Amino acid sequence: MAADVPPAASRIAVVTGASSGIGAATARQLAAAGYRVVLTARREERIEALAEEINAAGHQAKAYPLDVTDRAAVEEFAGAFRTVGVLVNNAGGALGADTVAAGDPEDWRRMYETNVLGTLNVTQALLPALTASGDGTVVVLSSTAGHGTYEGGGGYVAAKHAEHVLAETLRLEIVGTPVRVIEVAPGMVKTEEFALTRFRGDEEKAGKVYAGVAEPLTADDVADTIAWAVTRPSHVNIDLLVVRPRAQASNTKVHREP
Ligand code: 8X3
């Protein structure tokens, strides 16, 4: 870290989609690692409760309700910070598993908006504060769906590929500034909401995603990789970290016990 970097100021970590799953787990782990965590998500009650939990554990967290697709709200949010050390772009998700032939364009649009434009909005808005910290880190939570396709991946695979490209392009463009761009691409992660949201509340379909898989990754497993990548010395840039459960060799090759 450069000598003129104010240590406290470079230790704010903003996490989007912090109301559940990987976002919530990442917020807990970054707080435990010493960051002052700012939790953002649309669901205010959830992030308020998580902030209380983190503060009660002796760490520091604040909740700020935010819809990452609302550009004006994101800009207002960003205006509250002079410097930010870490931004974790986690908000997003999948809607539907239809074929390209049958996919609903509205699902595609919403996935592009939340995953890609959400990441774009928050990253653009906080980039000055990340740069001003003298030691900033942008994390983009993409997915193995951003690195290979599968049948029924449709708009989700397309959006995650776009997020991957956003991370790669940004890294090229800001090289020479004191900001790293880290992409974390998880494979099969069993969280309370991901598959359920994708299948619009259909528990049977959601359950099938993980059927017979002994140990899908947990939100904590992924948060652990994010916290590890973020806490490397500033000159070390983990460009891309792909993490899958042992039972998953590729997007389409998963070992399932009968
Ligand atoms: C989640 C991984 O395989 O459901 O990002 O697309 S997958």
PDB file of C-alpha atoms and ligand atoms in Angstrom:
ATOM      1  CA  MET A   1       0.000   0.000   0.000  1.00  0.00           C
ATOM      2  CA  ALA A   2       1.329   3.457  -0.867  1.00  0.00           C
ATOM      3  CA  ALA A   3       2.479   5.521   2.114  1.00  0.00           C
ATOM      4  CA  ASP A   4       0.000   8.321   1.402  1.00  0.00           C
ATOM      5  CA  VAL A   5      -3.052   6.043   1.516  1.00  0.00           C
ATOM      6  CA  PRO A   6      -5.239   6.868   4.515  1.00  0.00           C
ATOM      7  CA  PRO A   7      -5.652   3.413   6.061  1.00  0.00           C
ATOM      8  CA  ALA A   8      -9.170   3.804   7.498  1.00  0.00           C
ATOM      9  CA  ALA A   9     -10.556   5.463   4.388  1.00  0.00           C
ATOM     10  CA  SER A  10      -9.431   2.608   2.186  1.00  0.00           C
ATOM     11  CA  ARG A  11     -11.271   0.076   4.288  1.00  0.00           C
ATOM     12  CA  ILE A  12     -14.913   0.673   3.410  1.00  0.00           C
ATOM     13  CA  ALA A  13     -16.354  -2.304   1.556  1.00  0.00           C
ATOM     14  CA  VAL A  14     -19.634  -1.902  -0.342  1.00  0.00           C
ATOM     15  CA  VAL A  15     -21.505  -5.131  -1.072  1.00  0.00           C
ATOM     16  CA  THR A  16     -24.506  -5.165  -3.414  1.00  0.00           C
ATOM     17  CA  GLY A  17     -27.187  -7.816  -3.108  1.00  0.00           C
ATOM     18  CA  ALA A  18     -26.219  -8.182   0.543  1.00  0.00           C
ATOM     19  CA  SER A  19     -29.669  -9.304   1.692  1.00  0.00           C
ATOM     20  CA  SER A  20     -29.034 -13.028   1.255  1.00  0.00           C
ATOM     21  CA  GLY A  21     -26.792 -15.764  -0.102  1.00  0.00           C
ATOM     22  CA  ILE A  22     -23.311 -14.930  -1.357  1.00  0.00           C
ATOM     23  CA  GLY A  23     -23.750 -11.198  -0.734  1.00  0.00           C
ATOM     24  CA  ALA A  24     -24.714 -11.628   2.917  1.00  0.00           C
ATOM     25  CA  ALA A  25     -21.943 -14.173   3.505  1.00  0.00           C
ATOM     26  CA  THR A  26     -19.401 -11.868   1.854  1.00  0.00           C
ATOM     27  CA  ALA A  27     -20.510  -8.950   4.007  1.00  0.00           C
ATOM     28  CA  ARG A  28     -20.044 -11.057   7.153  1.00  0.00           C
ATOM     29  CA  GLN A  29     -16.584 -12.212   6.083  1.00  0.00           C
ATOM     30  CA  LEU A  30     -15.334  -8.798   4.989  1.00  0.00           C
ATOM     31  CA  ALA A  31     -16.599  -7.306   8.254  1.00  0.00           C
ATOM     32  CA  ALA A  32     -14.764 -10.026  10.172  1.00  0.00           C
ATOM     33  CA  ALA A  33     -11.649  -9.168   8.135  1.00  0.00           C
ATOM     34  CA  GLY A  34     -11.850  -5.594   9.437  1.00  0.00           C
ATOM     35  CA  TYR A  35     -13.716  -3.734   6.701  1.00  0.00           C
ATOM     36  CA  ARG A  36     -16.447  -1.248   7.499  1.00  0.00           C
ATOM     37  CA  VAL A  37     -19.122  -2.902   5.419  1.00  0.00           C
ATOM     38  CA  VAL A  38     -21.913  -1.077   3.619  1.00  0.00           C
ATOM     39  CA  LEU A  39     -24.766  -3.457   2.859  1.00  0.00           C
ATOM     40  CA  THR A  40     -26.982  -2.633  -0.080  1.00  0.00           C
ATOM     41  CA  ALA A  41     -30.029  -4.440  -1.456  1.00  0.00           C
ATOM     42  CA  ARG A  42     -33.635  -3.645  -2.215  1.00  0.00           C
ATOM     43  CA  ARG A  43     -34.951  -5.459   0.862  1.00  0.00           C
ATOM     44  CA  GLU A  44     -34.326  -2.997   3.666  1.00  0.00           C
ATOM     45  CA  GLU A  45     -35.453  -5.192   6.580  1.00  0.00           C
ATOM     46  CA  ARG A  46     -33.008  -7.912   5.659  1.00  0.00           C
ATOM     47  CA  ILE A  47     -29.962  -5.685   5.365  1.00  0.00           C
ATOM     48  CA  GLU A  48     -30.904  -3.807   8.544  1.00  0.00           C
ATOM     49  CA  ALA A  49     -31.083  -7.137  10.385  1.00  0.00           C
ATOM     50  CA  LEU A  50     -27.747  -8.240   8.935  1.00  0.00           C
ATOM     51  CA  ALA A  51     -26.117  -4.934   9.863  1.00  0.00           C
ATOM     52  CA  GLU A  52     -27.382  -5.374  13.424  1.00  0.00           C
ATOM     53  CA  GLU A  53     -26.013  -8.908  13.534  1.00  0.00           C
ATOM     54  CA  ILE A  54     -22.588  -7.785  12.267  1.00  0.00           C
ATOM     55  CA  ASN A  55     -22.442  -4.841  14.666  1.00  0.00           C
ATOM     56  CA  ALA A  56     -23.493  -7.067  17.570  1.00  0.00           C
ATOM     57  CA  ALA A  57     -20.535  -9.309  16.725  1.00  0.00           C
ATOM     58  CA  GLY A  58     -18.227  -6.340  17.307  1.00  0.00           C
ATOM     59  CA  HIS A  59     -17.674  -5.457  13.641  1.00  0.00           C
ATOM     60  CA  GLN A  60     -18.924  -2.486  11.627  1.00  0.00           C
ATOM     61  CA  ALA A  61     -21.801  -2.502   9.167  1.00  0.00           C
ATOM     62  CA  LYS A  62     -24.366  -0.077   7.806  1.00  0.00           C
ATOM     63  CA  ALA A  63     -27.421  -0.806   5.673  1.00  0.00           C
ATOM     64  CA  TYR A  64     -28.365   1.328   2.679  1.00  0.00           C
ATOM     65  CA  PRO A  65     -31.445   0.236   0.681  1.00  0.00           C
ATOM     66  CA  LEU A  66     -30.637   0.401  -3.017  1.00  0.00           C
ATOM     67  CA  ASP A  67     -31.865  -0.922  -6.332  1.00  0.00           C
ATOM     68  CA  VAL A  68     -28.754  -1.194  -8.504  1.00  0.00           C
ATOM     69  CA  THR A  69     -30.834  -0.743 -11.661  1.00  0.00           C
ATOM     70  CA  ASP A  70     -31.966   2.706 -10.485  1.00  0.00           C
ATOM     71  CA  ARG A  71     -29.149   4.853 -11.802  1.00  0.00           C
ATOM     72  CA  ALA A  72     -30.220   8.057 -10.067  1.00  0.00           C
ATOM     73  CA  ALA A  73     -30.450   6.258  -6.724  1.00  0.00           C
ATOM     74  CA  VAL A  74     -27.035   4.678  -7.287  1.00  0.00           C
ATOM     75  CA  GLU A  75     -25.515   8.078  -8.021  1.00  0.00           C
ATOM     76  CA  GLU A  76     -27.058   9.525  -4.864  1.00  0.00           C
ATOM     77  CA  PHE A  77     -25.711   6.571  -2.880  1.00  0.00           C
ATOM     78  CA  ALA A  78     -22.212   7.019  -4.306  1.00  0.00           C
ATOM     79  CA  GLY A  79     -22.284  10.698  -3.417  1.00  0.00           C
ATOM     80  CA  ALA A  80     -22.138   9.714   0.257  1.00  0.00           C
ATOM     81  CA  PHE A  81     -18.564   8.432  -0.104  1.00  0.00           C
ATOM     82  CA  ARG A  82     -15.319  10.267  -0.598  1.00  0.00           C
ATOM     83  CA  THR A  83     -13.321   7.051  -0.673  1.00  0.00           C
ATOM     84  CA  VAL A  84     -14.235   3.378  -0.925  1.00  0.00           C
ATOM     85  CA  GLY A  85     -11.753   0.515  -0.627  1.00  0.00           C
ATOM     86  CA  VAL A  86     -13.754  -2.375  -1.997  1.00  0.00           C
ATOM     87  CA  LEU A  87     -16.850  -2.770  -4.141  1.00  0.00           C
ATOM     88  CA  VAL A  88     -18.355  -6.232  -4.438  1.00  0.00           C
ATOM     89  CA  ASN A  89     -20.815  -6.342  -7.345  1.00  0.00           C
ATOM     90  CA  ASN A  90     -22.885  -9.294  -6.275  1.00  0.00           C
ATOM     91  CA  ALA A  91     -26.486  -8.232  -7.037  1.00  0.00           C
ATOM     92  CA  GLY A  92     -28.054 -10.216  -9.844  1.00  0.00           C
ATOM     93  CA  GLY A  93     -29.475 -13.625 -10.552  1.00  0.00           C
ATOM     94  CA  ALA A  94     -31.216 -15.902 -13.013  1.00  0.00           C
ATOM     95  CA  LEU A  95     -34.778 -15.898 -14.284  1.00  0.00           C
ATOM     96  CA  GLY A  96     -35.975 -18.975 -16.132  1.00  0.00           C
ATOM     97  CA  ALA A  97     -34.182 -21.855 -17.812  1.00  0.00           C
ATOM     98  CA  ASP A  98     -35.927 -21.704 -21.160  1.00  0.00           C
ATOM     99  CA  THR A  99     -34.367 -22.475 -24.481  1.00  0.00           C
ATOM    100  CA  VAL A 100     -33.378 -19.604 -26.732  1.00  0.00           C
ATOM    101  CA  ALA A 101     -36.331 -20.535 -28.946  1.00  0.00           C
ATOM    102  CA  ALA A 102     -38.802 -20.191 -26.070  1.00  0.00           C
ATOM    103  CA  GLY A 103     -37.184 -17.594 -23.796  1.00  0.00           C
ATOM    104  CA  ASP A 104     -39.172 -14.574 -22.689  1.00  0.00           C
ATOM    105  CA  PRO A 105     -37.472 -11.345 -23.818  1.00  0.00           C
ATOM    106  CA  GLU A 106     -38.686  -9.693 -20.622  1.00  0.00           C
ATOM    107  CA  ASP A 107     -36.629 -12.202 -18.585  1.00  0.00           C
ATOM    108  CA  TRP A 108     -33.604 -11.518 -20.771  1.00  0.00           C
ATOM    109  CA  ARG A 109     -34.056  -7.776 -20.294  1.00  0.00           C
ATOM    110  CA  ARG A 110     -34.400  -8.039 -16.518  1.00  0.00           C
ATOM    111  CA  MET A 111     -31.340 -10.272 -16.236  1.00  0.00           C
ATOM    112  CA  TYR A 112     -29.310  -7.869 -18.352  1.00  0.00           C
ATOM    113  CA  GLU A 113     -30.507  -4.975 -16.234  1.00  0.00           C
ATOM    114  CA  THR A 114     -29.780  -6.498 -12.830  1.00  0.00           C
ATOM    115  CA  ASN A 115     -26.577  -8.387 -13.602  1.00  0.00           C
ATOM    116  CA  VAL A 116     -24.909  -6.185 -16.202  1.00  0.00           C
ATOM    117  CA  LEU A 117     -26.315  -2.671 -15.967  1.00  0.00           C
ATOM    118  CA  GLY A 118     -26.506  -2.967 -12.165  1.00  0.00           C
ATOM    119  CA  THR A 119     -22.787  -3.743 -12.084  1.00  0.00           C
ATOM    120  CA  LEU A 120     -22.121  -0.971 -14.581  1.00  0.00           C
ATOM    121  CA  ASN A 121     -24.123   1.598 -12.597  1.00  0.00           C
ATOM    122  CA  VAL A 122     -22.494   0.933  -9.241  1.00  0.00           C
ATOM    123  CA  THR A 123     -19.003   0.527 -10.659  1.00  0.00           C
ATOM    124  CA  GLN A 124     -19.196   3.759 -12.645  1.00  0.00           C
ATOM    125  CA  ALA A 125     -20.625   5.669  -9.697  1.00  0.00           C
ATOM    126  CA  LEU A 126     -18.021   4.444  -7.192  1.00  0.00           C
ATOM    127  CA  LEU A 127     -14.957   4.406  -9.430  1.00  0.00           C
ATOM    128  CA  PRO A 128     -13.883   7.937  -8.415  1.00  0.00           C
ATOM    129  CA  ALA A 129     -14.116   6.976  -4.719  1.00  0.00           C
ATOM    130  CA  LEU A 130     -12.301   3.685  -5.329  1.00  0.00           C
ATOM    131  CA  THR A 131      -9.539   5.562  -7.138  1.00  0.00           C
ATOM    132  CA  ALA A 132      -9.419   8.252  -4.435  1.00  0.00           C
ATOM    133  CA  SER A 133      -8.804   5.554  -1.827  1.00  0.00           C
ATOM    134  CA  GLY A 134      -5.406   5.001  -3.421  1.00  0.00           C
ATOM    135  CA  ASP A 135      -5.974   1.246  -3.185  1.00  0.00           C
ATOM    136  CA  GLY A 136      -9.340   0.209  -4.576  1.00  0.00           C
ATOM    137  CA  THR A 137     -10.730  -3.181  -5.513  1.00  0.00           C
ATOM    138  CA  VAL A 138     -13.708  -3.909  -7.741  1.00  0.00           C
ATOM    139  CA  VAL A 139     -15.055  -7.442  -7.482  1.00  0.00           C
ATOM    140  CA  VAL A 140     -17.411  -8.702 -10.176  1.00  0.00           C
ATOM    141  CA  LEU A 141     -19.370 -11.790  -9.203  1.00  0.00           C
ATOM    142  CA  SER A 142     -19.910 -13.422 -12.549  1.00  0.00           C
ATOM    143  CA  SER A 143     -20.428 -17.166 -12.810  1.00  0.00           C
ATOM    144  CA  THR A 144     -19.157 -20.217 -14.616  1.00  0.00           C
ATOM    145  CA  ALA A 145     -22.180 -19.321 -16.795  1.00  0.00           C
ATOM    146  CA  GLY A 146     -20.033 -16.405 -17.949  1.00  0.00           C
ATOM    147  CA  HIS A 147     -17.380 -18.738 -19.308  1.00  0.00           C
ATOM    148  CA  GLY A 148     -19.309 -21.453 -21.089  1.00  0.00           C
ATOM    149  CA  THR A 149     -22.868 -22.075 -22.066  1.00  0.00           C
ATOM    150  CA  TYR A 150     -25.399 -24.807 -21.378  1.00  0.00           C
ATOM    151  CA  GLU A 151     -28.825 -25.671 -22.733  1.00  0.00           C
ATOM    152  CA  GLY A 152     -31.462 -23.569 -21.005  1.00  0.00           C
ATOM    153  CA  GLY A 153     -28.857 -21.049 -19.859  1.00  0.00           C
ATOM    154  CA  GLY A 154     -30.320 -18.459 -22.211  1.00  0.00           C
ATOM    155  CA  GLY A 155     -30.453 -14.916 -20.932  1.00  0.00           C
ATOM    156  CA  TYR A 156     -28.534 -15.771 -17.764  1.00  0.00           C
ATOM    157  CA  VAL A 157     -25.560 -17.148 -19.684  1.00  0.00           C
ATOM    158  CA  ALA A 158     -25.687 -14.138 -22.001  1.00  0.00           C
ATOM    159  CA  ALA A 159     -25.770 -11.675 -19.093  1.00  0.00           C
ATOM    160  CA  LYS A 160     -22.953 -13.420 -17.237  1.00  0.00           C
ATOM    161  CA  HIS A 161     -20.792 -13.417 -20.363  1.00  0.00           C
ATOM    162  CA  ALA A 162     -21.418  -9.670 -20.549  1.00  0.00           C
ATOM    163  CA  GLU A 163     -20.387  -9.224 -16.915  1.00  0.00           C
ATOM    164  CA  HIS A 164     -17.187 -11.145 -17.610  1.00  0.00           C
ATOM    165  CA  VAL A 165     -16.446  -8.852 -20.555  1.00  0.00           C
ATOM    166  CA  LEU A 166     -17.206  -5.780 -18.436  1.00  0.00           C
ATOM    167  CA  ALA A 167     -14.604  -6.917 -15.884  1.00  0.00           C
ATOM    168  CA  GLU A 168     -11.986  -7.724 -18.532  1.00  0.00           C
ATOM    169  CA  THR A 169     -12.492  -4.447 -20.378  1.00  0.00           C
ATOM    170  CA  LEU A 170     -12.479  -2.322 -17.239  1.00  0.00           C
ATOM    171  CA  ARG A 171      -9.203  -3.945 -16.130  1.00  0.00           C
ATOM    172  CA  LEU A 172      -7.591  -2.972 -19.431  1.00  0.00           C
ATOM    173  CA  GLU A 173      -8.918   0.556 -19.311  1.00  0.00           C
ATOM    174  CA  ILE A 174      -7.927   1.464 -15.749  1.00  0.00           C
ATOM    175  CA  VAL A 175      -4.520  -0.164 -15.638  1.00  0.00           C
ATOM    176  CA  GLY A 176      -2.093   2.314 -14.109  1.00  0.00           C
ATOM    177  CA  THR A 177      -4.691   3.560 -11.632  1.00  0.00           C
ATOM    178  CA  PRO A 178      -4.682   2.195  -8.069  1.00  0.00           C
ATOM    179  CA  VAL A 179      -7.751  -0.004  -8.648  1.00  0.00           C
ATOM    180  CA  ARG A 180      -7.804  -3.776  -9.163  1.00  0.00           C
ATOM    181  CA  VAL A 181     -10.552  -5.658 -10.971  1.00  0.00           C
ATOM    182  CA  ILE A 182     -11.211  -9.151  -9.663  1.00  0.00           C
ATOM    183  CA  GLU A 183     -13.731 -11.517 -11.218  1.00  0.00           C
ATOM    184  CA  VAL A 184     -15.033 -14.410  -9.153  1.00  0.00           C
ATOM    185  CA  ALA A 185     -16.921 -17.031 -11.158  1.00  0.00           C
ATOM    186  CA  PRO A 186     -18.719 -19.609  -9.021  1.00  0.00           C
ATOM    187  CA  GLY A 187     -20.250 -22.796 -10.360  1.00  0.00           C
ATOM    188  CA  MET A 188     -22.935 -24.703  -8.478  1.00  0.00           C
ATOM    189  CA  VAL A 189     -23.711 -22.900  -5.230  1.00  0.00           C
ATOM    190  CA  LYS A 190     -26.666 -23.943  -3.101  1.00  0.00           C
ATOM    191  CA  THR A 191     -28.194 -20.826  -1.580  1.00  0.00           C
ATOM    192  CA  GLU A 192     -31.668 -20.289  -0.220  1.00  0.00           C
ATOM    193  CA  GLU A 193     -32.830 -18.213  -3.183  1.00  0.00           C
ATOM    194  CA  PHE A 194     -30.838 -18.604  -6.423  1.00  0.00           C
ATOM    195  CA  ALA A 195     -32.591 -21.651  -7.920  1.00  0.00           C
ATOM    196  CA  LEU A 196     -35.931 -20.789  -6.328  1.00  0.00           C
ATOM    197  CA  THR A 197     -35.899 -17.373  -7.991  1.00  0.00           C
ATOM    198  CA  ARG A 198     -34.797 -18.879 -11.278  1.00  0.00           C
ATOM    199  CA  PHE A 199     -37.729 -21.292 -11.212  1.00  0.00           C
ATOM    200  CA  ARG A 200     -40.159 -18.665  -9.902  1.00  0.00           C
ATOM    201  CA  GLY A 201     -40.782 -20.309  -6.563  1.00  0.00           C
ATOM    202  CA  ASP A 202     -41.170 -23.873  -7.880  1.00  0.00           C
ATOM    203  CA  GLU A 203     -39.421 -25.828  -5.105  1.00  0.00           C
ATOM    204  CA  GLU A 204     -39.430 -29.114  -6.985  1.00  0.00           C
ATOM    205  CA  LYS A 205     -37.643 -27.677 -10.010  1.00  0.00           C
ATOM    206  CA  ALA A 206     -35.259 -25.733  -7.792  1.00  0.00           C
ATOM    207  CA  GLY A 207     -34.462 -28.862  -5.784  1.00  0.00           C
ATOM    208  CA  LYS A 208     -33.584 -30.789  -8.948  1.00  0.00           C
ATOM    209  CA  VAL A 209     -30.674 -28.450  -9.639  1.00  0.00           C
ATOM    210  CA  TYR A 210     -28.834 -29.920  -6.644  1.00  0.00           C
ATOM    211  CA  ALA A 211     -30.349 -33.448  -6.699  1.00  0.00           C
ATOM    212  CA  GLY A 212     -27.798 -36.109  -5.776  1.00  0.00           C
ATOM    213  CA  VAL A 213     -24.927 -33.613  -5.560  1.00  0.00           C
ATOM    214  CA  ALA A 214     -23.215 -34.479  -2.292  1.00  0.00           C
ATOM    215  CA  GLU A 215     -21.806 -31.086  -1.514  1.00  0.00           C
ATOM    216  CA  PRO A 216     -22.659 -28.115  -3.702  1.00  0.00           C
ATOM    217  CA  LEU A 217     -20.737 -24.990  -2.731  1.00  0.00           C
ATOM    218  CA  THR A 218     -22.257 -22.845  -0.002  1.00  0.00           C
ATOM    219  CA  ALA A 219     -22.492 -19.062   0.071  1.00  0.00           C
ATOM    220  CA  ASP A 220     -19.738 -19.145   2.703  1.00  0.00           C
ATOM    221  CA  ASP A 221     -17.425 -21.096   0.394  1.00  0.00           C
ATOM    222  CA  VAL A 222     -17.734 -18.397  -2.247  1.00  0.00           C
ATOM    223  CA  ALA A 223     -17.481 -15.549   0.269  1.00  0.00           C
ATOM    224  CA  ASP A 224     -14.276 -17.148   1.484  1.00  0.00           C
ATOM    225  CA  THR A 225     -12.756 -16.978  -2.018  1.00  0.00           C
ATOM    226  CA  ILE A 226     -13.880 -13.344  -2.393  1.00  0.00           C
ATOM    227  CA  ALA A 227     -12.409 -12.365   0.979  1.00  0.00           C
ATOM    228  CA  TRP A 228      -9.173 -14.178   0.108  1.00  0.00           C
ATOM    229  CA  ALA A 229      -8.838 -12.427  -3.268  1.00  0.00           C
ATOM    230  CA  VAL A 230      -9.652  -9.015  -1.788  1.00  0.00           C
ATOM    231  CA  THR A 231      -7.182  -9.351   1.087  1.00  0.00           C
ATOM    232  CA  ARG A 232      -4.141 -10.147  -1.108  1.00  0.00           C
ATOM    233  CA  PRO A 233      -1.524  -7.364  -1.113  1.00  0.00           C
ATOM    234  CA  SER A 234      -2.596  -4.446  -3.329  1.00  0.00           C
ATOM    235  CA  HIS A 235      -0.151  -5.236  -6.133  1.00  0.00           C
ATOM    236  CA  VAL A 236      -1.601  -8.761  -6.503  1.00  0.00           C
ATOM    237  CA  ASN A 237      -4.573  -8.872  -8.875  1.00  0.00           C
ATOM    238  CA  ILE A 238      -6.530 -12.106  -8.963  1.00  0.00           C
ATOM    239  CA  ASP A 239      -7.952 -11.535 -12.451  1.00  0.00           C
ATOM    240  CA  LEU A 240     -10.317 -14.480 -12.421  1.00  0.00           C
ATOM    241  CA  LEU A 241     -11.122 -17.051  -9.818  1.00  0.00           C
ATOM    242  CA  VAL A 242     -13.293 -19.984 -10.943  1.00  0.00           C
ATOM    243  CA  VAL A 243     -14.698 -22.021  -8.080  1.00  0.00           C
ATOM    244  CA  ARG A 244     -16.853 -25.136  -8.323  1.00  0.00           C
ATOM    245  CA  PRO A 245     -17.791 -28.000  -6.033  1.00  0.00           C
ATOM    246  CA  ARG A 246     -15.638 -31.119  -6.474  1.00  0.00           C
ATOM    247  CA  ALA A 247     -18.666 -32.917  -7.918  1.00  0.00           C
ATOM    248  CA  GLN A 248     -18.927 -30.458 -10.809  1.00  0.00           C
ATOM    249  CA  ALA A 249     -16.320 -30.876 -13.547  1.00  0.00           C
ATOM    250  CA  SER A 250     -17.969 -28.482 -15.978  1.00  0.00           C
ATOM    251  CA  ASN A 251     -21.247 -26.644 -16.473  1.00  0.00           C
ATOM    252  CA  THR A 252     -22.745 -29.838 -17.900  1.00  0.00           C
ATOM    253  CA  LYS A 253     -20.734 -32.571 -16.170  1.00  0.00           C
ATOM    254  CA  VAL A 254     -21.996 -33.010 -12.619  1.00  0.00           C
ATOM    255  CA  HIS A 255     -21.610 -36.146 -10.524  1.00  0.00           C
ATOM    256  CA  ARG A 256     -24.941 -37.068  -8.924  1.00  0.00           C
ATOM    257  CA  GLU A 257     -25.419 -39.926  -6.481  1.00  0.00           C
ATOM    258  CA  PRO A 258     -28.426 -42.042  -7.443  1.00  0.00           C
TER     259      PRO A 258
HETATM  260  C1  8X3 B   1     -24.771 -20.156 -11.218  1.00  0.00           C
HETATM  261  C2  8X3 B   1     -24.158 -21.284 -11.937  1.00  0.00           C
HETATM  262  O1  8X3 B   1     -24.646 -23.315 -13.407  1.00  0.00           O
HETATM  263  O2  8X3 B   1     -26.568 -22.214 -12.426  1.00  0.00           O
HETATM  264  O3  8X3 B   1     -24.220 -18.927 -11.555  1.00  0.00           O
HETATM  265  O4  8X3 B   1     -25.378 -21.198 -14.244  1.00  0.00           O
HETATM  266  S1  8X3 B   1     -25.248 -22.006 -13.047  1.00  0.00           S
END
